[in-house]
Amino acid sequence: MTIADSDFPMDNGTSCLPIPPEEENRIVSELLKESELNLKEGNLCFVISNRWFSSWQIYAGPCIGIFSTDEQSSNSQHANDVHSEIAARPGPIDNSDIISTENNCNDNSLDIRRALEEGTDYVLVPQEVWERLLEWYKGGPALPRRLISQGVGQKQYSVEVYPLSLKVTDSRDNSKSIVKLSKKATLSELYELVCKIKGVEQKKAHIWDYFNSEKSTLLTVSDQTLEDANLTMDQDILLEVSLDRDPFFHSGMDSVGNELALVPVEPPTSSVSIAGAPTMSNGHSTGSSFNLCEGSSAGSSLTSLDDKNDNVYRGERGGLAGLQNLGNTCFMNSALQCLAHTPPLVEYFLQDYNEDINMDNPLGMHGELAVAFGDLLRKLWSSGRTAIPPRVFKGKLARFAPQFSGYNQHDSQELLAFLLDGLHEDLNRVKQKPYIEMKDSDGRPDEEVAYECWKNHMARNDSLIVDVCQGQYKSTLVCPVCGKISITFDPFMYLSLPMPSTVMRTMTVTVFYGDGSGLPMPFTVNVLKHGCCSDLCTALGTACCLKSDEMLLLADVYEHKIFRYLENPLEPLASIKDEDNIVAYRLKQGSRKTKLEIMHRDNVRGGERKLFGSPLVTYLVEGPQYGANIEASVHKMLSPLRRAYSSTKSRDGKEDGFMSAGFDEQSNICSEQVGTSCGESSFQLVLTNESCFSIHPIERESLIKPNQQHIRVFLDWTGTEHELYDSSFLRDIPEVHKTGFTVKKTRQEAISLFSCLEAFLTEEPLGPDDMWYCPRCKEHRQATKKLDLWKLPEVLVFHLKRFSYSRYLKNKLDTYVNFPIHNLDLTKYVKTEDGKSYVYDLYAISNHYGGLGGGHYTAYAKLVDDNKWYHFDDSHVSPVTEAEIKSSAAYVLFYQRRSKQEMEGESQVHTGPH
């Protein structure tokens, strides 16, 4: 669709009358849809400060498109609630808050501050949207960026917000300069740019990969991309220029015989013989030659800096090398160190694994990921304490998992999940996977079904990772409608354990009496976080001693009106936010009658009325409803709020005495008589509609016709009502869960790993986005799910779910989890009766320090042979005591099962000789 210029009036640089905000929103939405249908590499996008863009969305309404994020949309989710006439039109586009003040680039292009997050600090819009916004609002400056495609097989498009920045050292005078270009640019383009800046003839220029200020790879003019050449952000490259006037300068020769200037370059030494396998200290190669598939970038004959660390470090044991941080890669380094200290993996990758490489697996990475990981592991175990730059591995990671490309912080557990799965597929011994139709359990014995499922799994999946890291759990689903039970046995690579505080949720709800028999009272209850409204009603019913003939009607109160009734018992509690005000009306069970909703208005200056407090809700008796019936019900609902007086003042002189029981017999009489004998004037009641715009005064004799069995009225409070009733009980309605700085933070009590495991194994309902298709009902149902452990692997990985994400909330829990280092006995949790003992010892931990959107990852790992623990903090490696490794930063735990021999040896140590 083409948006005509006539859609909006514009002037020629002078001030103009803006078009309506909803029209701006429509135009931008259409342009976003159009750009989404025409995605291609090289398209221009523009970076806009989220501070300005959020103000535009408040003015024009939320506008969700391909280049905006869920977080951005959630930030503006209430934008439509703000009336366009009230929301101010934003000023000129202002990107000053996201522009870097340092700009030492070779050109005049503007830099964006590092470590900004999309949706939080900036948004991305296509060129067409930027041009419209610029016409409407002026301002800037423009921050154009290109769309690139990443990944092998299924391409993913992303905007390269931060182009690759390279530091150029000119060998002629050691001067420094910076060039910036896309990581998808070719080495030919790099040569062209550097030579243009330096005024050098390209045929005389030679550019080296100068990582860590050491010559490694000579970058030749070619179509290879900078990404495939393993060039990383902010690294050094070296420019050398051949000197024709000095033909006798022995500095090495390039590929066409040109003499190079400066210091002679020694060829980097490497003893790689198979898949990156180094010659070990005994002088024998660990394998035979291995060639990658044709066209593989990993098969490059160029020698990288990484290979220079293959020289054997003698005199000190392996496994103590750090990993250099390549720019927010601590998440990767932490996960890699844990895997590189997993004994079965170390033993496997230090041997010849040539025959297990599966280059033809369509689910794998052509063997390249396994080769890169094996190569890195060998370097870590052969370089002594020299820190390794994992550039080749990161390049492979970005190639096959574009979500980990770039230099933003990521999740070490997500990387671990991808890496284990990728290694499995690259090492899968099954070359042709057979098609296997899964059968339902149909009441068969668990042992039979579990064996069948594992056999079918092994027919398609057979690798070192399956042998060492994969277990099996039993999954039981029960349909809430027909009771259908489905049992499956599924493999797992790790266990993601919820923290108990992420399983349970504390909620405060104010309970009102729907018959006016008591004062409103807030109750705080604990419910399943992923439960539904029926769970909340059950917990509230217990807390408030709900009678057998009563029910609770939940409602969400917003701006002193009922925003919605939560009448669906399966409504997920996730739809209720912590800052919401939720009330429950205690009503008699039985047939639904006409619902009366009473909202409160107070006098303000100028004779205007302003809503206050929480509405009251009751059911009216059957039959025609007159104004007198409504007034009587209002008196009855307000009776608990009645102040206690003996006269105008109480006998002790206090004007605001309260009754201990809420109301007495006299006040009941007043309610029934619609109050004249007690000195009360009739209430000022106004009938309104659902939108609360239409109002009609209620006469006592007038017939009230309900709208769909629902009557809404305003109760206009005067000085008389305030003198007779205490409205504070209506005003002080607490939030569901109070957060913020006003709440005194208390130290959370430690929880055990066992309590996390038990929370994982607790039965719970599936979420609304994870419905199960019941084969009997032929419908998707919100079934209940129960997990049980059936088969545990040799290496058991626990992921503690410290991070929680939703549309409205991101959170990290720093709760201290007390986990055993030795003798983690899980035997009682394993349901299969195989007679085995499942006792584990800890050998590695991935730690996360700090909050969301940043933080830092490290690792603790144990050298099993010498029974010592070490702290791996990127390049820095230091010994630690066993007492130091337990902290609230523990994020992923790695355990290895004790062998039968170890168990017998331990038993002999404890029992001693007889």
PDB file of C-alpha atoms in Angstrom, residues 697-896:
ATOM      1  CA  PRO A 697     -31.663  10.662  38.757  1.00  0.00           C
ATOM      2  CA  ILE A 698     -33.520   7.863  40.540  1.00  0.00           C
ATOM      3  CA  GLU A 699     -36.950   8.548  41.989  1.00  0.00           C
ATOM      4  CA  ARG A 700     -38.284   6.234  44.691  1.00  0.00           C
ATOM      5  CA  GLU A 701     -41.345   5.409  42.627  1.00  0.00           C
ATOM      6  CA  SER A 702     -39.544   5.014  39.273  1.00  0.00           C
ATOM      7  CA  LEU A 703     -39.213   1.556  37.732  1.00  0.00           C
ATOM      8  CA  ILE A 704     -35.576   0.586  37.110  1.00  0.00           C
ATOM      9  CA  LYS A 705     -34.996  -1.642  34.106  1.00  0.00           C
ATOM     10  CA  PRO A 706     -31.741  -3.607  34.420  1.00  0.00           C
ATOM     11  CA  ASN A 707     -29.337  -3.730  31.493  1.00  0.00           C
ATOM     12  CA  GLN A 708     -28.577  -7.427  31.045  1.00  0.00           C
ATOM     13  CA  GLN A 709     -29.384  -8.119  34.713  1.00  0.00           C
ATOM     14  CA  HIS A 710     -26.961  -5.400  35.784  1.00  0.00           C
ATOM     15  CA  ILE A 711     -27.825  -2.058  37.437  1.00  0.00           C
ATOM     16  CA  ARG A 712     -25.127   0.573  37.961  1.00  0.00           C
ATOM     17  CA  VAL A 713     -25.726   3.589  40.185  1.00  0.00           C
ATOM     18  CA  PHE A 714     -23.765   6.545  41.525  1.00  0.00           C
ATOM     19  CA  LEU A 715     -24.159   7.289  45.224  1.00  0.00           C
ATOM     20  CA  ASP A 716     -23.566  11.035  45.668  1.00  0.00           C
ATOM     21  CA  TRP A 717     -22.125  11.637  49.122  1.00  0.00           C
ATOM     22  CA  THR A 718     -22.967  14.825  50.989  1.00  0.00           C
ATOM     23  CA  GLY A 719     -21.956  16.127  54.378  1.00  0.00           C
ATOM     24  CA  THR A 720     -24.794  14.109  55.878  1.00  0.00           C
ATOM     25  CA  GLU A 721     -23.448  10.811  54.541  1.00  0.00           C
ATOM     26  CA  HIS A 722     -19.901  11.625  55.651  1.00  0.00           C
ATOM     27  CA  GLU A 723     -21.203  12.430  59.135  1.00  0.00           C
ATOM     28  CA  LEU A 724     -23.118   9.150  59.368  1.00  0.00           C
ATOM     29  CA  TYR A 725     -20.687   6.798  57.613  1.00  0.00           C
ATOM     30  CA  ASP A 726     -16.935   6.268  57.697  1.00  0.00           C
ATOM     31  CA  SER A 727     -15.829   6.191  54.045  1.00  0.00           C
ATOM     32  CA  SER A 728     -12.206   5.312  54.891  1.00  0.00           C
ATOM     33  CA  PHE A 729     -13.157   1.621  54.710  1.00  0.00           C
ATOM     34  CA  LEU A 730     -13.986   2.165  51.044  1.00  0.00           C
ATOM     35  CA  ARG A 731     -10.865   4.147  50.257  1.00  0.00           C
ATOM     36  CA  ASP A 732      -8.055   2.066  51.715  1.00  0.00           C
ATOM     37  CA  ILE A 733      -7.977  -0.813  49.240  1.00  0.00           C
ATOM     38  CA  PRO A 734      -4.458  -2.337  49.093  1.00  0.00           C
ATOM     39  CA  GLU A 735      -2.714  -3.442  45.928  1.00  0.00           C
ATOM     40  CA  VAL A 736      -2.384  -7.136  45.124  1.00  0.00           C
ATOM     41  CA  HIS A 737       1.293  -7.019  46.038  1.00  0.00           C
ATOM     42  CA  LYS A 738       2.957  -3.856  47.239  1.00  0.00           C
ATOM     43  CA  THR A 739       6.290  -3.195  45.588  1.00  0.00           C
ATOM     44  CA  GLY A 740       8.739  -0.332  45.493  1.00  0.00           C
ATOM     45  CA  PHE A 741      10.953   1.544  47.893  1.00  0.00           C
ATOM     46  CA  THR A 742       8.175   2.061  50.434  1.00  0.00           C
ATOM     47  CA  VAL A 743       8.340  -1.586  51.380  1.00  0.00           C
ATOM     48  CA  LYS A 744      11.071  -2.539  53.794  1.00  0.00           C
ATOM     49  CA  LYS A 745      13.125  -5.225  52.176  1.00  0.00           C
ATOM     50  CA  THR A 746      13.805  -8.213  54.348  1.00  0.00           C
ATOM     51  CA  ARG A 747      16.437 -10.836  53.767  1.00  0.00           C
ATOM     52  CA  GLN A 748      14.930 -13.903  52.184  1.00  0.00           C
ATOM     53  CA  GLU A 749      15.403 -17.158  53.974  1.00  0.00           C
ATOM     54  CA  ALA A 750      17.588 -19.752  52.273  1.00  0.00           C
ATOM     55  CA  ILE A 751      15.860 -22.528  50.406  1.00  0.00           C
ATOM     56  CA  SER A 752      17.229 -25.953  49.594  1.00  0.00           C
ATOM     57  CA  LEU A 753      17.853 -27.537  46.225  1.00  0.00           C
ATOM     58  CA  PHE A 754      15.427 -30.248  47.274  1.00  0.00           C
ATOM     59  CA  SER A 755      12.612 -27.725  47.737  1.00  0.00           C
ATOM     60  CA  CYS A 756      13.292 -26.428  44.207  1.00  0.00           C
ATOM     61  CA  LEU A 757      13.179 -29.989  42.868  1.00  0.00           C
ATOM     62  CA  GLU A 758       9.938 -30.703  44.712  1.00  0.00           C
ATOM     63  CA  ALA A 759       8.424 -27.518  43.266  1.00  0.00           C
ATOM     64  CA  PHE A 760       9.432 -28.795  39.817  1.00  0.00           C
ATOM     65  CA  LEU A 761       7.669 -32.098  40.508  1.00  0.00           C
ATOM     66  CA  THR A 762       4.507 -30.467  41.896  1.00  0.00           C
ATOM     67  CA  GLU A 763       1.308 -30.876  39.901  1.00  0.00           C
ATOM     68  CA  GLU A 764       0.165 -27.613  38.318  1.00  0.00           C
ATOM     69  CA  PRO A 765      -2.216 -26.420  35.595  1.00  0.00           C
ATOM     70  CA  LEU A 766      -0.810 -25.611  32.177  1.00  0.00           C
ATOM     71  CA  GLY A 767      -0.695 -21.952  31.219  1.00  0.00           C
ATOM     72  CA  PRO A 768      -3.254 -20.459  28.825  1.00  0.00           C
ATOM     73  CA  ASP A 769      -0.565 -20.285  26.130  1.00  0.00           C
ATOM     74  CA  ASP A 770       0.362 -23.935  26.611  1.00  0.00           C
ATOM     75  CA  MET A 771      -2.993 -25.677  26.237  1.00  0.00           C
ATOM     76  CA  TRP A 772      -3.091 -29.448  25.684  1.00  0.00           C
ATOM     77  CA  TYR A 773      -5.149 -31.022  22.902  1.00  0.00           C
ATOM     78  CA  CYS A 774      -7.316 -33.660  24.550  1.00  0.00           C
ATOM     79  CA  PRO A 775      -7.785 -36.585  22.114  1.00  0.00           C
ATOM     80  CA  ARG A 776     -11.071 -37.495  23.768  1.00  0.00           C
ATOM     81  CA  CYS A 777     -12.638 -34.009  23.887  1.00  0.00           C
ATOM     82  CA  LYS A 778     -11.097 -33.035  20.537  1.00  0.00           C
ATOM     83  CA  GLU A 779     -10.440 -29.617  22.104  1.00  0.00           C
ATOM     84  CA  HIS A 780      -7.493 -27.737  23.591  1.00  0.00           C
ATOM     85  CA  ARG A 781      -7.740 -27.901  27.378  1.00  0.00           C
ATOM     86  CA  GLN A 782      -5.926 -26.271  30.272  1.00  0.00           C
ATOM     87  CA  ALA A 783      -4.877 -29.634  31.667  1.00  0.00           C
ATOM     88  CA  THR A 784      -3.004 -30.302  34.887  1.00  0.00           C
ATOM     89  CA  LYS A 785       0.548 -31.583  34.478  1.00  0.00           C
ATOM     90  CA  LYS A 786       2.669 -33.727  36.802  1.00  0.00           C
ATOM     91  CA  LEU A 787       6.321 -34.560  36.206  1.00  0.00           C
ATOM     92  CA  ASP A 788       8.249 -37.463  37.752  1.00  0.00           C
ATOM     93  CA  LEU A 789      11.894 -38.444  37.324  1.00  0.00           C
ATOM     94  CA  TRP A 790      12.263 -41.842  35.668  1.00  0.00           C
ATOM     95  CA  LYS A 791      15.852 -42.180  34.415  1.00  0.00           C
ATOM     96  CA  LEU A 792      18.742 -39.959  35.509  1.00  0.00           C
ATOM     97  CA  PRO A 793      21.944 -39.423  33.465  1.00  0.00           C
ATOM     98  CA  GLU A 794      25.567 -39.646  34.514  1.00  0.00           C
ATOM     99  CA  VAL A 795      25.918 -35.851  34.299  1.00  0.00           C
ATOM    100  CA  LEU A 796      22.925 -34.048  35.805  1.00  0.00           C
ATOM    101  CA  VAL A 797      22.532 -30.315  35.175  1.00  0.00           C
ATOM    102  CA  PHE A 798      20.220 -28.163  37.309  1.00  0.00           C
ATOM    103  CA  HIS A 799      19.155 -24.756  36.038  1.00  0.00           C
ATOM    104  CA  LEU A 800      17.822 -22.496  38.807  1.00  0.00           C
ATOM    105  CA  LYS A 801      15.149 -20.254  37.277  1.00  0.00           C
ATOM    106  CA  ARG A 802      16.279 -16.985  38.798  1.00  0.00           C
ATOM    107  CA  PHE A 803      15.000 -14.925  35.866  1.00  0.00           C
ATOM    108  CA  SER A 804      11.288 -14.460  35.212  1.00  0.00           C
ATOM    109  CA  TYR A 805       9.943 -12.708  32.150  1.00  0.00           C
ATOM    110  CA  SER A 806       6.428 -11.632  31.269  1.00  0.00           C
ATOM    111  CA  ARG A 807       4.807  -8.917  29.219  1.00  0.00           C
ATOM    112  CA  TYR A 808       4.642  -6.661  32.240  1.00  0.00           C
ATOM    113  CA  LEU A 809       7.529  -7.693  34.466  1.00  0.00           C
ATOM    114  CA  LYS A 810      11.139  -8.758  34.390  1.00  0.00           C
ATOM    115  CA  ASN A 811      12.709  -9.908  37.589  1.00  0.00           C
ATOM    116  CA  LYS A 812      15.716 -11.688  39.028  1.00  0.00           C
ATOM    117  CA  LEU A 813      15.750 -13.577  42.322  1.00  0.00           C
ATOM    118  CA  ASP A 814      18.943 -13.510  44.364  1.00  0.00           C
ATOM    119  CA  THR A 815      17.602 -16.059  46.825  1.00  0.00           C
ATOM    120  CA  TYR A 816      20.320 -18.208  48.355  1.00  0.00           C
ATOM    121  CA  VAL A 817      19.818 -21.857  47.392  1.00  0.00           C
ATOM    122  CA  ASN A 818      21.541 -24.333  49.671  1.00  0.00           C
ATOM    123  CA  PHE A 819      22.799 -27.129  47.434  1.00  0.00           C
ATOM    124  CA  PRO A 820      24.918 -30.120  48.500  1.00  0.00           C
ATOM    125  CA  ILE A 821      28.454 -30.369  47.169  1.00  0.00           C
ATOM    126  CA  HIS A 822      28.780 -34.065  48.015  1.00  0.00           C
ATOM    127  CA  ASN A 823      26.338 -36.940  48.266  1.00  0.00           C
ATOM    128  CA  LEU A 824      23.318 -35.448  46.512  1.00  0.00           C
ATOM    129  CA  ASP A 825      21.066 -38.476  46.876  1.00  0.00           C
ATOM    130  CA  LEU A 826      18.138 -38.437  44.438  1.00  0.00           C
ATOM    131  CA  THR A 827      17.292 -42.121  44.723  1.00  0.00           C
ATOM    132  CA  LYS A 828      13.911 -41.519  46.369  1.00  0.00           C
ATOM    133  CA  TYR A 829      12.856 -39.143  43.568  1.00  0.00           C
ATOM    134  CA  VAL A 830      13.421 -41.708  40.788  1.00  0.00           C
ATOM    135  CA  LYS A 831      10.204 -43.612  40.123  1.00  0.00           C
ATOM    136  CA  THR A 832      11.657 -46.518  38.188  1.00  0.00           C
ATOM    137  CA  GLU A 833      12.383 -49.535  40.369  1.00  0.00           C
ATOM    138  CA  ASP A 834      15.763 -50.473  38.917  1.00  0.00           C
ATOM    139  CA  GLY A 835      17.490 -50.883  42.286  1.00  0.00           C
ATOM    140  CA  LYS A 836      20.188 -48.328  41.375  1.00  0.00           C
ATOM    141  CA  SER A 837      21.545 -45.654  43.658  1.00  0.00           C
ATOM    142  CA  TYR A 838      21.500 -42.104  42.304  1.00  0.00           C
ATOM    143  CA  VAL A 839      24.100 -40.215  44.326  1.00  0.00           C
ATOM    144  CA  TYR A 840      25.870 -37.203  42.782  1.00  0.00           C
ATOM    145  CA  ASP A 841      28.822 -34.912  43.473  1.00  0.00           C
ATOM    146  CA  LEU A 842      29.073 -31.292  42.325  1.00  0.00           C
ATOM    147  CA  TYR A 843      31.902 -30.423  39.929  1.00  0.00           C
ATOM    148  CA  ALA A 844      30.990 -27.062  38.297  1.00  0.00           C
ATOM    149  CA  ILE A 845      28.794 -23.963  38.775  1.00  0.00           C
ATOM    150  CA  SER A 846      27.848 -21.165  36.410  1.00  0.00           C
ATOM    151  CA  ASN A 847      27.338 -17.981  38.465  1.00  0.00           C
ATOM    152  CA  HIS A 848      25.454 -14.808  37.625  1.00  0.00           C
ATOM    153  CA  TYR A 849      26.079 -11.598  39.551  1.00  0.00           C
ATOM    154  CA  GLY A 850      24.020  -8.421  39.254  1.00  0.00           C
ATOM    155  CA  GLY A 851      20.609  -7.692  37.821  1.00  0.00           C
ATOM    156  CA  LEU A 852      18.791  -7.895  34.521  1.00  0.00           C
ATOM    157  CA  GLY A 853      20.123  -6.334  31.359  1.00  0.00           C
ATOM    158  CA  GLY A 854      23.713  -6.715  32.463  1.00  0.00           C
ATOM    159  CA  GLY A 855      25.474  -8.430  35.300  1.00  0.00           C
ATOM    160  CA  HIS A 856      28.462 -10.706  35.055  1.00  0.00           C
ATOM    161  CA  TYR A 857      28.966 -14.455  34.675  1.00  0.00           C
ATOM    162  CA  THR A 858      31.779 -16.519  36.172  1.00  0.00           C
ATOM    163  CA  ALA A 859      32.302 -20.202  36.809  1.00  0.00           C
ATOM    164  CA  TYR A 860      33.566 -22.465  39.564  1.00  0.00           C
ATOM    165  CA  ALA A 861      34.991 -25.755  38.347  1.00  0.00           C
ATOM    166  CA  LYS A 862      36.693 -28.654  40.040  1.00  0.00           C
ATOM    167  CA  LEU A 863      39.752 -30.441  38.715  1.00  0.00           C
ATOM    168  CA  VAL A 864      38.509 -33.855  39.668  1.00  0.00           C
ATOM    169  CA  ASP A 865      41.934 -35.519  39.583  1.00  0.00           C
ATOM    170  CA  ASP A 866      43.456 -33.302  42.273  1.00  0.00           C
ATOM    171  CA  ASN A 867      40.146 -32.538  44.049  1.00  0.00           C
ATOM    172  CA  LYS A 868      40.663 -28.745  43.929  1.00  0.00           C
ATOM    173  CA  TRP A 869      38.244 -25.975  43.027  1.00  0.00           C
ATOM    174  CA  TYR A 870      39.078 -22.961  40.827  1.00  0.00           C
ATOM    175  CA  HIS A 871      37.335 -19.683  39.995  1.00  0.00           C
ATOM    176  CA  PHE A 872      37.168 -18.907  36.262  1.00  0.00           C
ATOM    177  CA  ASP A 873      36.465 -15.198  35.714  1.00  0.00           C
ATOM    178  CA  ASP A 874      37.084 -14.761  31.989  1.00  0.00           C
ATOM    179  CA  SER A 875      40.885 -14.607  31.627  1.00  0.00           C
ATOM    180  CA  HIS A 876      41.529 -14.747  35.364  1.00  0.00           C
ATOM    181  CA  VAL A 877      41.788 -18.141  37.054  1.00  0.00           C
ATOM    182  CA  SER A 878      42.369 -18.508  40.776  1.00  0.00           C
ATOM    183  CA  PRO A 879      42.044 -21.291  43.365  1.00  0.00           C
ATOM    184  CA  VAL A 880      39.106 -21.213  45.785  1.00  0.00           C
ATOM    185  CA  THR A 881      38.134 -23.266  48.778  1.00  0.00           C
ATOM    186  CA  GLU A 882      35.134 -25.551  48.767  1.00  0.00           C
ATOM    187  CA  ALA A 883      33.451 -23.303  51.328  1.00  0.00           C
ATOM    188  CA  GLU A 884      33.588 -20.317  48.936  1.00  0.00           C
ATOM    189  CA  ILE A 885      31.698 -21.837  46.004  1.00  0.00           C
ATOM    190  CA  LYS A 886      28.226 -21.705  47.600  1.00  0.00           C
ATOM    191  CA  SER A 887      26.583 -18.329  47.069  1.00  0.00           C
ATOM    192  CA  SER A 888      23.336 -16.694  45.978  1.00  0.00           C
ATOM    193  CA  ALA A 889      24.909 -16.193  42.536  1.00  0.00           C
ATOM    194  CA  ALA A 890      24.750 -19.927  41.693  1.00  0.00           C
ATOM    195  CA  TYR A 891      22.734 -20.246  38.482  1.00  0.00           C
ATOM    196  CA  VAL A 892      23.510 -23.575  36.768  1.00  0.00           C
ATOM    197  CA  LEU A 893      24.762 -26.560  38.787  1.00  0.00           C
ATOM    198  CA  PHE A 894      26.669 -29.501  37.297  1.00  0.00           C
ATOM    199  CA  TYR A 895      26.684 -32.867  39.057  1.00  0.00           C
ATOM    200  CA  GLN A 896      28.308 -36.199  38.171  1.00  0.00           C
TER     201      GLN A 896
END
